[in-house]
Tab-separated table of C-alpha atoms in Angstrom:
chain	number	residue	atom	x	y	z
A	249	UNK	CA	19.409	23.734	16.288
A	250	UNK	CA	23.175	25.017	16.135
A	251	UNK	CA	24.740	26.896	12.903
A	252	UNK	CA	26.383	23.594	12.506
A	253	UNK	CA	23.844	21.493	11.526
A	254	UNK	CA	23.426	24.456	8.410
A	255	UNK	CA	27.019	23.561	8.034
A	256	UNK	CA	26.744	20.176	7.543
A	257	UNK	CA	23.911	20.225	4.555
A	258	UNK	CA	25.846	19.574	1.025
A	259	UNK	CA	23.533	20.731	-1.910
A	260	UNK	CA	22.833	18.304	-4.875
A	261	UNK	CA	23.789	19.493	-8.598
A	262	UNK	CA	21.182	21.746	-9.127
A	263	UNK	CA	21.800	23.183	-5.497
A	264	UNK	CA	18.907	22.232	-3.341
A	265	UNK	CA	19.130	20.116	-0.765
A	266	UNK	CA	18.543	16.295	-0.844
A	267	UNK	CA	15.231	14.933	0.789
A	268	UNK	CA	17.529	12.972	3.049
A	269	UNK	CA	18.961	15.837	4.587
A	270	UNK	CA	15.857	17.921	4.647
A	271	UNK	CA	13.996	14.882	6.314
A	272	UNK	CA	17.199	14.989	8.966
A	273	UNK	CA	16.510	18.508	9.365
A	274	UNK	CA	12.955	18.177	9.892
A	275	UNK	CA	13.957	15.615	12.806
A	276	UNK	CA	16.185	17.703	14.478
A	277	UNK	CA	13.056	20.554	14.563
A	278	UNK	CA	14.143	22.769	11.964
A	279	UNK	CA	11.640	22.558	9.599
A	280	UNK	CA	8.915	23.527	11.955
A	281	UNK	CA	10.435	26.814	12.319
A	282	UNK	CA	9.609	28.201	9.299
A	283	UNK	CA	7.307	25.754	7.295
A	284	UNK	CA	7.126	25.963	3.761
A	285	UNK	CA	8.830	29.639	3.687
A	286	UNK	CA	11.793	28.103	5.540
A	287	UNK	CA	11.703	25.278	2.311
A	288	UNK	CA	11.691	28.196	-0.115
A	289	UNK	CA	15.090	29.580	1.510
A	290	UNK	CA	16.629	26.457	1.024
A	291	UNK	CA	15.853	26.338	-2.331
A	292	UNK	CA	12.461	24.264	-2.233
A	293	UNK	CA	8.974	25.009	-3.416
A	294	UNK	CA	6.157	22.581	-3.022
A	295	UNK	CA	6.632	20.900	-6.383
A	296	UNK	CA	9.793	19.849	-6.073
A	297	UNK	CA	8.939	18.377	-2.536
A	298	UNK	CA	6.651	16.220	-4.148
A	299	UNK	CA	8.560	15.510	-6.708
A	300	UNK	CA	11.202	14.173	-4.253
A	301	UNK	CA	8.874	12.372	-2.243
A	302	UNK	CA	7.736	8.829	-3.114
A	303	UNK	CA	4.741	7.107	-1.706
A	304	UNK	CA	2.919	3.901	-2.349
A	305	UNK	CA	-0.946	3.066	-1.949
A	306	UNK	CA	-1.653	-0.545	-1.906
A	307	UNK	CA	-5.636	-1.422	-3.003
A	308	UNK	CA	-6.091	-4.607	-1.961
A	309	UNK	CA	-9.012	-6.587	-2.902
A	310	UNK	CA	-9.388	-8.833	-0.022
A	311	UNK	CA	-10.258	-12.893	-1.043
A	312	UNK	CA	-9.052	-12.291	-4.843
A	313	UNK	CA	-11.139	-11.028	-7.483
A	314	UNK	CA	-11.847	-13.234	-10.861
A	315	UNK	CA	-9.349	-12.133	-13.718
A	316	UNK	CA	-12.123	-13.190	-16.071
A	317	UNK	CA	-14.598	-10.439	-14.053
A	318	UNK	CA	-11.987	-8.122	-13.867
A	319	UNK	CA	-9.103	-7.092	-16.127
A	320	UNK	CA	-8.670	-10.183	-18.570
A	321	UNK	CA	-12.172	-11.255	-19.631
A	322	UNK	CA	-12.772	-13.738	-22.280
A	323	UNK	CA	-16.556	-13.059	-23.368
A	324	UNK	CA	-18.126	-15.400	-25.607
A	325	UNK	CA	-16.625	-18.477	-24.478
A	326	UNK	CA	-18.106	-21.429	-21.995
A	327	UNK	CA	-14.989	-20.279	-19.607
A	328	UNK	CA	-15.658	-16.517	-19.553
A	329	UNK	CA	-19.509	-16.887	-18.551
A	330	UNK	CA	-21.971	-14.160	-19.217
A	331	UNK	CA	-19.820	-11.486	-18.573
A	332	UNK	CA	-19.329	-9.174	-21.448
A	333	UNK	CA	-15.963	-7.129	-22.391
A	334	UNK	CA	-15.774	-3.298	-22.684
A	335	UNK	CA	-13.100	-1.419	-24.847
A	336	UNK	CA	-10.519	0.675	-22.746
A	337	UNK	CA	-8.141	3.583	-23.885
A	338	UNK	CA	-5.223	0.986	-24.467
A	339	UNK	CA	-6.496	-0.321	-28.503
A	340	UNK	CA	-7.235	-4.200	-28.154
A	341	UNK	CA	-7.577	-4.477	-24.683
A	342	UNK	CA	-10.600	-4.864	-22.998
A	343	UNK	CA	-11.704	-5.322	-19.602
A	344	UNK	CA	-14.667	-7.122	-18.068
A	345	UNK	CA	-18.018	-4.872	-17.974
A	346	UNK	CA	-18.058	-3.966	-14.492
A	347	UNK	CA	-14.966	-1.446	-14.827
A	348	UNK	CA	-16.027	1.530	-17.078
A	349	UNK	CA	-14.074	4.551	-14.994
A	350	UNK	CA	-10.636	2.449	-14.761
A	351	UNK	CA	-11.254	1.195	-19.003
A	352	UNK	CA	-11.605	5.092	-19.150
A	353	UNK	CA	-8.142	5.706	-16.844
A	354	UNK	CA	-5.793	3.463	-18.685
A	355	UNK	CA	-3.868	5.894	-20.347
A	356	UNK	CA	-2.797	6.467	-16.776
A	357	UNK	CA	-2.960	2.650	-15.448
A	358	UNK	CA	-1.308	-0.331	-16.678
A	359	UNK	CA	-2.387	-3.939	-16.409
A	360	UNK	CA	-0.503	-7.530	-15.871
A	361	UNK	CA	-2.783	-10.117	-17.309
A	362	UNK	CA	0.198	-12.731	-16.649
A	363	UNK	CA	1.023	-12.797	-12.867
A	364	UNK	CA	1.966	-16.656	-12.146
A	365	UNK	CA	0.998	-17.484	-8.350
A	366	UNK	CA	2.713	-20.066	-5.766
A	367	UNK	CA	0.136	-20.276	-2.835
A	368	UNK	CA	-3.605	-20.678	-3.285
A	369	UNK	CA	-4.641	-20.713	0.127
A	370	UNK	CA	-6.047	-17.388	1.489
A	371	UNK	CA	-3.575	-16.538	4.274
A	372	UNK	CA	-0.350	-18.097	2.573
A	373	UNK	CA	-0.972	-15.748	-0.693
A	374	UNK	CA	-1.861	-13.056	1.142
A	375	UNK	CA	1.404	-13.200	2.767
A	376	UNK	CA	3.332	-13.877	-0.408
A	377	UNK	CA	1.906	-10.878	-1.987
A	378	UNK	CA	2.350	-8.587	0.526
A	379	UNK	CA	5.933	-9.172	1.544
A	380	UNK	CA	7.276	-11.065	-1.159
A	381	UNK	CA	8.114	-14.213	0.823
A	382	UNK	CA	6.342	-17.446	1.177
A	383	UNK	CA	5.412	-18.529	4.747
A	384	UNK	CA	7.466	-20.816	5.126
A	385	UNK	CA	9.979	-20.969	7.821
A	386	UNK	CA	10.069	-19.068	11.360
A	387	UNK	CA	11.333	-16.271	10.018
A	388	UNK	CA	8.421	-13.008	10.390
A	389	UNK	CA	9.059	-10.913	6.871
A	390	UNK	CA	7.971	-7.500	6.928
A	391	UNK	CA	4.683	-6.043	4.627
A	392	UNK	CA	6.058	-4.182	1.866
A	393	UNK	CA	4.830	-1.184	3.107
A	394	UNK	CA	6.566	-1.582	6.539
A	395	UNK	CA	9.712	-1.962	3.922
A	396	UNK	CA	8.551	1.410	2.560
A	397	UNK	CA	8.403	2.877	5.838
A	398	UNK	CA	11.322	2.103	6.847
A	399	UNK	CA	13.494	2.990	3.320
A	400	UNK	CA	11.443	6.483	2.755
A	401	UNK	CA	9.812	7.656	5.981
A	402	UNK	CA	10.728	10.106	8.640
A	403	UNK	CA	12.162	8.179	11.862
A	404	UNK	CA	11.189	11.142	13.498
A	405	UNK	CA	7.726	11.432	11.788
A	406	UNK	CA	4.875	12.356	14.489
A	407	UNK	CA	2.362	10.653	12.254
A	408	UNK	CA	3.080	6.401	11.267
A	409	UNK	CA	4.605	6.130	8.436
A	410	UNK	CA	2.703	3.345	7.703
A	411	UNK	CA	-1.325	3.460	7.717
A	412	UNK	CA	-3.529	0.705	6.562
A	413	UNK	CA	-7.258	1.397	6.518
A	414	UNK	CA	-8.424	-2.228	7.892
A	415	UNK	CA	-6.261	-4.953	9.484
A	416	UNK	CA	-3.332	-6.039	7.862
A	417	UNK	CA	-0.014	-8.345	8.125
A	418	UNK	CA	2.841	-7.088	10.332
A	419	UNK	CA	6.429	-5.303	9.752
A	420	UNK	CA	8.055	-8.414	10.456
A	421	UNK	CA	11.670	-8.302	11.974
A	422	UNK	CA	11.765	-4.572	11.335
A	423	UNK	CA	9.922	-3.681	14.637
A	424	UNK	CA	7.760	-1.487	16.127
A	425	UNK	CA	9.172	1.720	14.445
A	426	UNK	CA	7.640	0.921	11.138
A	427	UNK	CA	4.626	-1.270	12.154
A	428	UNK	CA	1.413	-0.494	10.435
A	429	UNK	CA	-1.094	1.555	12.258
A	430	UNK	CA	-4.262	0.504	11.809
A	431	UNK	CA	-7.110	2.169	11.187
A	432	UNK	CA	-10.664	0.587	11.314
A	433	UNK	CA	-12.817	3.222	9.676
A	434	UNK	CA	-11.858	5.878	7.181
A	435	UNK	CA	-12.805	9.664	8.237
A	436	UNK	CA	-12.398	9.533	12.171
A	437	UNK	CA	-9.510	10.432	14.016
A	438	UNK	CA	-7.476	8.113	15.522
A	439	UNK	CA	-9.217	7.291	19.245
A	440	UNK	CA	-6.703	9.073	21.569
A	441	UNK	CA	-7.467	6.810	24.958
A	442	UNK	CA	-6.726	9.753	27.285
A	443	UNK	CA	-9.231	11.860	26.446
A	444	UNK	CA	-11.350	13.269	29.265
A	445	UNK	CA	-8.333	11.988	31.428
A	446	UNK	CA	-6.385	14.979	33.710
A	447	UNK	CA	-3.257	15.275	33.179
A	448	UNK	CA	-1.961	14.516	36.115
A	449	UNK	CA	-3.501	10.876	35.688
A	450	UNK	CA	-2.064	10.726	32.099
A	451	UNK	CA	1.540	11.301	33.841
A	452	UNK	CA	0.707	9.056	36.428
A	453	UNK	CA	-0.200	6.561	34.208
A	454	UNK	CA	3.266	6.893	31.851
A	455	UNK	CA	4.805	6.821	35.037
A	456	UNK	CA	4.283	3.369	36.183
A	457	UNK	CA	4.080	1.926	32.682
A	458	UNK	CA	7.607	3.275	32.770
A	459	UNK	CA	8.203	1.465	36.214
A	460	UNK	CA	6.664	-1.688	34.719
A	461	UNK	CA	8.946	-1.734	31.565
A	462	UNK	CA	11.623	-1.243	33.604
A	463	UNK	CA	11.288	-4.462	35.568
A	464	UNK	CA	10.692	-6.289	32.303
A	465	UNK	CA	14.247	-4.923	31.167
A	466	UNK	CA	15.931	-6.097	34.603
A	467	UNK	CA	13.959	-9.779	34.430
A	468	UNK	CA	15.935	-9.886	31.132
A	469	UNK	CA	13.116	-8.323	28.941
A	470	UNK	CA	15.332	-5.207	27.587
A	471	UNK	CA	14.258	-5.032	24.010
A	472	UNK	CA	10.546	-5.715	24.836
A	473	UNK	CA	10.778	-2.362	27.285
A	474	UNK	CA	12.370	-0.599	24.926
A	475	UNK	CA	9.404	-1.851	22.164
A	476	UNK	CA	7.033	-0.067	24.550
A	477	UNK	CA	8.645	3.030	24.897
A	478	UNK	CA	8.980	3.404	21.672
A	479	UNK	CA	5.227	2.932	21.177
A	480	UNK	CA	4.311	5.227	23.976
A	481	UNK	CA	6.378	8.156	22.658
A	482	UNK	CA	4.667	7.225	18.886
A	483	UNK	CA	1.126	7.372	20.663
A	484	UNK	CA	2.034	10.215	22.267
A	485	UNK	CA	3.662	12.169	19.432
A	486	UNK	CA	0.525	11.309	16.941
A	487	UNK	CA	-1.884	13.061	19.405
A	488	UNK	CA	-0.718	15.901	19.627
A	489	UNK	CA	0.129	16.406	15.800
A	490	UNK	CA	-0.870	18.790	13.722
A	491	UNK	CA	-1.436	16.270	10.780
A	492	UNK	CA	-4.069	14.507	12.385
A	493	UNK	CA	-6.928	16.450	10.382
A	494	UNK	CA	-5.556	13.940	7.029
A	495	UNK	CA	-7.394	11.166	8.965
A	496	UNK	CA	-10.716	13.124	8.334
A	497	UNK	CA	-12.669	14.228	5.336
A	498	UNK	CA	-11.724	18.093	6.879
A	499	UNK	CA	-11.904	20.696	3.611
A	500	UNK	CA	-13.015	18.109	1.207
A	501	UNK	CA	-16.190	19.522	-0.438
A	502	UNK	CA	-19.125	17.353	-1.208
A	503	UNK	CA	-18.519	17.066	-4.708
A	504	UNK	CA	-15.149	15.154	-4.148
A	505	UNK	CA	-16.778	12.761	-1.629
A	506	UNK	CA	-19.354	11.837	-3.608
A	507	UNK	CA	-16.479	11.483	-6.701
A	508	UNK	CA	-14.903	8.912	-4.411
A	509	UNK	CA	-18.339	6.860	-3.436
A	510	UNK	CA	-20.334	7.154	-1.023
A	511	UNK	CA	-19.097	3.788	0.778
A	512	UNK	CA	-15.988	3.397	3.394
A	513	UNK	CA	-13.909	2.271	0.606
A	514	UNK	CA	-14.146	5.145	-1.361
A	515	UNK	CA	-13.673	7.601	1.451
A	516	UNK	CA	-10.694	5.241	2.386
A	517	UNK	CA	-9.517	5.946	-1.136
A	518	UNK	CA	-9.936	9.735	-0.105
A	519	UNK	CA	-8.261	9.116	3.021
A	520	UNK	CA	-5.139	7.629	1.536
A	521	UNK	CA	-4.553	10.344	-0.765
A	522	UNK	CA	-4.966	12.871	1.870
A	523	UNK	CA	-2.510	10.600	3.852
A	524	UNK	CA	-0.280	10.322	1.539
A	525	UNK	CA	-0.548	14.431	0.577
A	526	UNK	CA	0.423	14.885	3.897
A	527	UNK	CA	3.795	13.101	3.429
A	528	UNK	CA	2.975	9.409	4.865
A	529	UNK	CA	4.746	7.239	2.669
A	530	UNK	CA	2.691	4.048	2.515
A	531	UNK	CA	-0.956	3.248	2.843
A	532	UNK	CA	-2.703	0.413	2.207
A	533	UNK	CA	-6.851	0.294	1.613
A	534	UNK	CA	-9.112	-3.033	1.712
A	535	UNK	CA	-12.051	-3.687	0.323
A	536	UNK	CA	-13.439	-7.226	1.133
A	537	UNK	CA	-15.925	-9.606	-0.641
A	538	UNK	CA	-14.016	-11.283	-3.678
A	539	UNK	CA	-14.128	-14.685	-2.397
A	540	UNK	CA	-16.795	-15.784	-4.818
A	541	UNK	CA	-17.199	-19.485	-4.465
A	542	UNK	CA	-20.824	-18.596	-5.403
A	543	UNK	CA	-23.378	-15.729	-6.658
A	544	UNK	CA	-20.284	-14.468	-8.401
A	545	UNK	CA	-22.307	-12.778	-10.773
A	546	UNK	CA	-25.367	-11.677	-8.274
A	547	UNK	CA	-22.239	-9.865	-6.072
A	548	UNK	CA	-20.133	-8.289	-8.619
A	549	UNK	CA	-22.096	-5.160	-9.997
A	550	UNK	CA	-22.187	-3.732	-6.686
A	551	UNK	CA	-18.544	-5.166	-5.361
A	552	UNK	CA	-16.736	-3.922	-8.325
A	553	UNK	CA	-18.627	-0.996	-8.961
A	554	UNK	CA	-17.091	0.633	-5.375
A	555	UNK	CA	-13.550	-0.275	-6.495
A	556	UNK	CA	-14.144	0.931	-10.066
A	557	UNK	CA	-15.283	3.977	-8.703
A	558	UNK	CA	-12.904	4.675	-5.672
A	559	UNK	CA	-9.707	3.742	-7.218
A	560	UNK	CA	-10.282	6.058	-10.475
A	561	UNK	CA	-11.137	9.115	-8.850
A	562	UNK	CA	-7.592	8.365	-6.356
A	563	UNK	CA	-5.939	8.012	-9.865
A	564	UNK	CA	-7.581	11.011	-10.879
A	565	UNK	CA	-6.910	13.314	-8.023
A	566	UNK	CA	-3.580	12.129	-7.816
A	567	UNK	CA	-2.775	13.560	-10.974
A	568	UNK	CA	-4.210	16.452	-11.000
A	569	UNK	CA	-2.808	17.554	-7.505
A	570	UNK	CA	0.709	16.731	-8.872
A	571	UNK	CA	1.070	13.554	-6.960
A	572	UNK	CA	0.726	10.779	-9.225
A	573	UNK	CA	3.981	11.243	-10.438
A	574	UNK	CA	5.406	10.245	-7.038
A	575	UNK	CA	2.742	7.696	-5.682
A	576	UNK	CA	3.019	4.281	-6.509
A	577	UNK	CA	-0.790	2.814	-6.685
A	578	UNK	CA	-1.063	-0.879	-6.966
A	579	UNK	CA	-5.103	-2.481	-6.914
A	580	UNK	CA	-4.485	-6.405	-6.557
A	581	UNK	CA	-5.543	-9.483	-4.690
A	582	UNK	CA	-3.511	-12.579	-3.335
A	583	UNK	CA	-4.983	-14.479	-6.307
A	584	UNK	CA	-7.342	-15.716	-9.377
A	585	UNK	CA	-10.137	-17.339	-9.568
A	586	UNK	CA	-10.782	-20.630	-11.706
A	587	UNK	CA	-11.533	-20.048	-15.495
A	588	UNK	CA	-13.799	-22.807	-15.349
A	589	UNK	CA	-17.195	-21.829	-13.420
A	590	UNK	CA	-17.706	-24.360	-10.171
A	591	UNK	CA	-21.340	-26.392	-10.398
A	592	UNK	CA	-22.437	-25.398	-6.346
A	593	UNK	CA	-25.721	-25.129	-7.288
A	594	UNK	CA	-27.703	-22.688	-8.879
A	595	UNK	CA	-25.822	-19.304	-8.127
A	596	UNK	CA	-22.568	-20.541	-9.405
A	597	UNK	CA	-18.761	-18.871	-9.405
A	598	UNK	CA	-15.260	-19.504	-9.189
A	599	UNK	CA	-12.725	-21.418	-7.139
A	600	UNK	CA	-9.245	-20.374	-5.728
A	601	UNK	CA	-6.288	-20.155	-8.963
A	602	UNK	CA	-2.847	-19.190	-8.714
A	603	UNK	CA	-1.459	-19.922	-11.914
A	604	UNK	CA	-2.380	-16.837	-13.925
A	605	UNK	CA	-3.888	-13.751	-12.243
A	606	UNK	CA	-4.054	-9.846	-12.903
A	607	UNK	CA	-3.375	-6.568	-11.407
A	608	UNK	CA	-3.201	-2.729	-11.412
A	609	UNK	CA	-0.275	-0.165	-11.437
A	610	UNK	CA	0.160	3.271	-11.692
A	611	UNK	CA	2.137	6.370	-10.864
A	612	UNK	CA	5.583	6.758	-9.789
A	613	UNK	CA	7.479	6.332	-13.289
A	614	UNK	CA	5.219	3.164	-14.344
A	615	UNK	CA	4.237	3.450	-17.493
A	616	UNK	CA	0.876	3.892	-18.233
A	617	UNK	CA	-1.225	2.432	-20.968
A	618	UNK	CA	0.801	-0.986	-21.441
A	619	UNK	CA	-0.843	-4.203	-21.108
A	620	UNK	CA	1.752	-7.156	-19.830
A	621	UNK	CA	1.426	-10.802	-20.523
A	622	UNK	CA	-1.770	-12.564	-21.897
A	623	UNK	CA	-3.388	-15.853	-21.529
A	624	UNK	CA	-4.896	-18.498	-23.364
A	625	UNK	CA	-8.509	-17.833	-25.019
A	626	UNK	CA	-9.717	-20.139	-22.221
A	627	UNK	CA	-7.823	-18.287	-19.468
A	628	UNK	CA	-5.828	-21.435	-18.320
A	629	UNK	CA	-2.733	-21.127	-19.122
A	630	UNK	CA	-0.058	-17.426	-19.888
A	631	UNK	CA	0.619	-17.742	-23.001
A	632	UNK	CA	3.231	-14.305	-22.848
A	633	UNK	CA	5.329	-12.941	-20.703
A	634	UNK	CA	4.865	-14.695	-17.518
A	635	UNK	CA	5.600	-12.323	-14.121
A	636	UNK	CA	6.283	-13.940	-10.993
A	637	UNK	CA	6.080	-12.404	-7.711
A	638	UNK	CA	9.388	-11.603	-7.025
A	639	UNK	CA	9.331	-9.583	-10.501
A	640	UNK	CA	6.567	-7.598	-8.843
A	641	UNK	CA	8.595	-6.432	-6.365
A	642	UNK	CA	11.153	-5.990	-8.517
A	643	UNK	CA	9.121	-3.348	-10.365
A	644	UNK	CA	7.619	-1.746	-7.238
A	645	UNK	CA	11.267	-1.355	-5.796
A	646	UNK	CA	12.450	0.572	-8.970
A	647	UNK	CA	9.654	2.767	-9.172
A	648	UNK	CA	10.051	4.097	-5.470
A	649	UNK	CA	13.538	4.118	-5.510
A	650	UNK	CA	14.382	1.328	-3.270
A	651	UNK	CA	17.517	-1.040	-3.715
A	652	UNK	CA	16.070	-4.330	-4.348
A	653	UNK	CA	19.344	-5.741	-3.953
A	654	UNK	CA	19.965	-4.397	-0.440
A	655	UNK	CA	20.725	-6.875	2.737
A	656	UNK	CA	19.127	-6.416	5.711
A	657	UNK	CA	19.765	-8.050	8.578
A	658	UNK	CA	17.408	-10.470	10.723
A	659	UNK	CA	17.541	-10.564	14.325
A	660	UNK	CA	19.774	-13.457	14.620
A	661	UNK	CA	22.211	-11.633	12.282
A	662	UNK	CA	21.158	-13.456	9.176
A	663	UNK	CA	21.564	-11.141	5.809
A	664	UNK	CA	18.406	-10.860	3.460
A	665	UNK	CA	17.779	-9.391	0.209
A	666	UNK	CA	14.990	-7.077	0.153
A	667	UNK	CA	13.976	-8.906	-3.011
A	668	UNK	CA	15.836	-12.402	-3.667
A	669	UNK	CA	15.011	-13.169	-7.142
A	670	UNK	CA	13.729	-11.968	-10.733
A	671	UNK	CA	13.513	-8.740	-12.288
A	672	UNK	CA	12.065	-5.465	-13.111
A	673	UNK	CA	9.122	-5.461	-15.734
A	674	UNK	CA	10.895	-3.062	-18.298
A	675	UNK	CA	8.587	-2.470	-20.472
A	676	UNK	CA	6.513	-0.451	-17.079
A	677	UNK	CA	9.753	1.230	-16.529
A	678	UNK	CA	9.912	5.112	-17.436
């Protein structure tokens, strides 16, 4: 690096330098120079990096968990079933029995007992309530946390910047760049397919995938090629990295495992914070099973008890590493369930409901300890403070920092608010 790239850095008010220049920096090589001594010359100790630094974790509770099981239980009445209601740190808000850690965690954690759905189909809310959009049209919309990847991450980053621990949806018309990488089990290391391979093979290998893309490009297949390269020199750069030990459990005593659960979603909990600790700005973590058309009370002690468990020690350890402050969490599914309990037989449950639903948030400025919206004493109807889904996104914009308002472009040139309608919930606002 020349003396004039030193030139070029401006220092803020309080003179350090901006985590857009130092994330420049670190693409152009510098930072590896020195590591964290060469931050400390500039200015920088390891608290204000993560100060600086905003991440996201999205839990997502795949097939949509009951509100009434959950976070907005209405014990005692013919709608709410036999589950019972437990007291949590917020006064007059309880949650449903199966949640004792996060009742304990809400000073930290804040609830939204009012979300109003669109989509009640599995795949179409999924879709809404990861990218904000409905699926309608031919337009691909990018996962939020492509979004994040591509507002906060390092271009230059030789880890993803976007890591979801089971499949998820795509980054849309973003690209390649910020598309999520996808990882099916927590705790292993990414499978590096030339293992065992010489080099020489590796080389000749890259070679005539190079010749291949390069007859795509002249048959008229330019940004295709380019697509690949760009994905060969991401594959390439992740291998070799020296971050590749924040896939694995590597350091972690037993004692934390075990805090997390002994299940792959708690050590993908685990994962994500390591992940995230290691400056990848969005993760997402799945835990399947909430699709409880029946035996919805047979299934939920041990369902929720993983989530219960997993997502209050992340909250936990987030905090008391200093990260919480900086980490968006959000626990959620793409829906409700029905207040009133379906007659399949015997082992009864809950159908799909998108007009009142609940969900998690913490960290990152969001308040914690508030309780949004409520809903009927039958859970049919929001009585308060209805959110939408574009206010969601609203919210999870302001608390990382992202525009909202900002237009992005489509491929056919076509400009796009990140988020096209409502607002911020101010009341989760620090």
């Amino acid at each position: 690096m020349s003396s004039d790239n030193l030139l070029n850095v401006n220092l803020d008010s309080q003179g350090h330098i901006t985590r857009r220049q130092l994330v420049q920096l670190a693409g152009t090589g510098f930072a590896t120079l020195g590591g964290m001594s060469l931050l400390g010359t500039l200015g920088l100790n390891a608290a204000e990096v993560k100060r600086q630094r905003k991440a996201c974790i999205f839990v997502y509770l795949n097939g949509a968990p009951s509100q009434l099981e959950t976070w907005d239980p209405k014990p005692g009445t013919s709608n709410g079933g036999p589950t019972k209601g437990i007291k949590t740190s917020i006064p007059g808000v309880d949650f449903a029995e199966f949640w004792p850690q996060l009742a304990k965690s809400m000073k930290d954690v804040s609830v939204i007992r009012s979300m109003a759905g669109k989509e009640a189909a599995h795949e179409r809310a999924r879709y809404h309530l990861h990218t904000g959009r409905r699926l309608i049209g031919a337009t691909k919309y990018p996962h939020f946390g492509a979004l994040t990847a591509y507002k906060l991450g390092d271009p230059d980053s030789d880890v993803p910047n976007f890591i979801s621990i089971g499949n998820t949806l795509s980054s849309g018309f973003l690209g390649v760049k910020v598309a999520p990488f996808v990882v099916d089990k927590a705790g292993s290391l990414p499978r590096d397919v030339t293992a065992g391979v010489p080099v020489s093979r590796t080389n000749r290998r890259l070679s005539l995938l190079e010749q291949q893309d390069e007859d795509f490009a002249q048959a008229g297949a330019s940004a295709i090629a380019h697509e690949h390269r760009t994905l060969y020199s991401k594959a390439a750069q992740l291998m070799t990295s020296q971050r590749l030990r924040a896939f694995t459990f590597e350091g972690e005593s037993d004692a934390t495992k075990a805090a997390y659960g002994n299940n792959s979603f708690g050590q993908g909990c685990l994962v994500a914070r390591r992940l995230v600790e290691s400056g990848v700005p969005f993760v997402e973590v799945q835990r399947g099973g909430w699709d409880m058309h029946q035996e919805l009370w047979q299934k939920m002690p041990s369902t929720a008890a993983e989530v219960d468990t997993g997502v209050a020690q992340l909250i936990a350890d987030l905090k008391q590493r200093g990260l919480l402050d900086s980490t968006l969490v959000v626990c959620f599914g793409e829906f409700g369930r029905t207040p009133k309990i379906n007659s399949r037989g015997p082992n009864v449950g809950r159908d799909h409901w998108a007009r009142n639903f609940n969900l998690l948030m913490a960290g990152a400025g969001i308040k914690g300890g508030v309780c949004i919206g409520e809903t009927s004493a039958n859970g049919e109807e929001i009585t308060r403070q209805p959110v939408s889904v574009d206010d969601f996104f609203q919210t999870m914009c302001q608390a990382l920092g992202i525009d909202a308002g900002e237009e992005l472009y489509t491929p056919d040139g076509r400009p796009l608010r990140i988020v096209d309608a409502g607002t911020p919930i101010k009341e989760l606002i620090g």
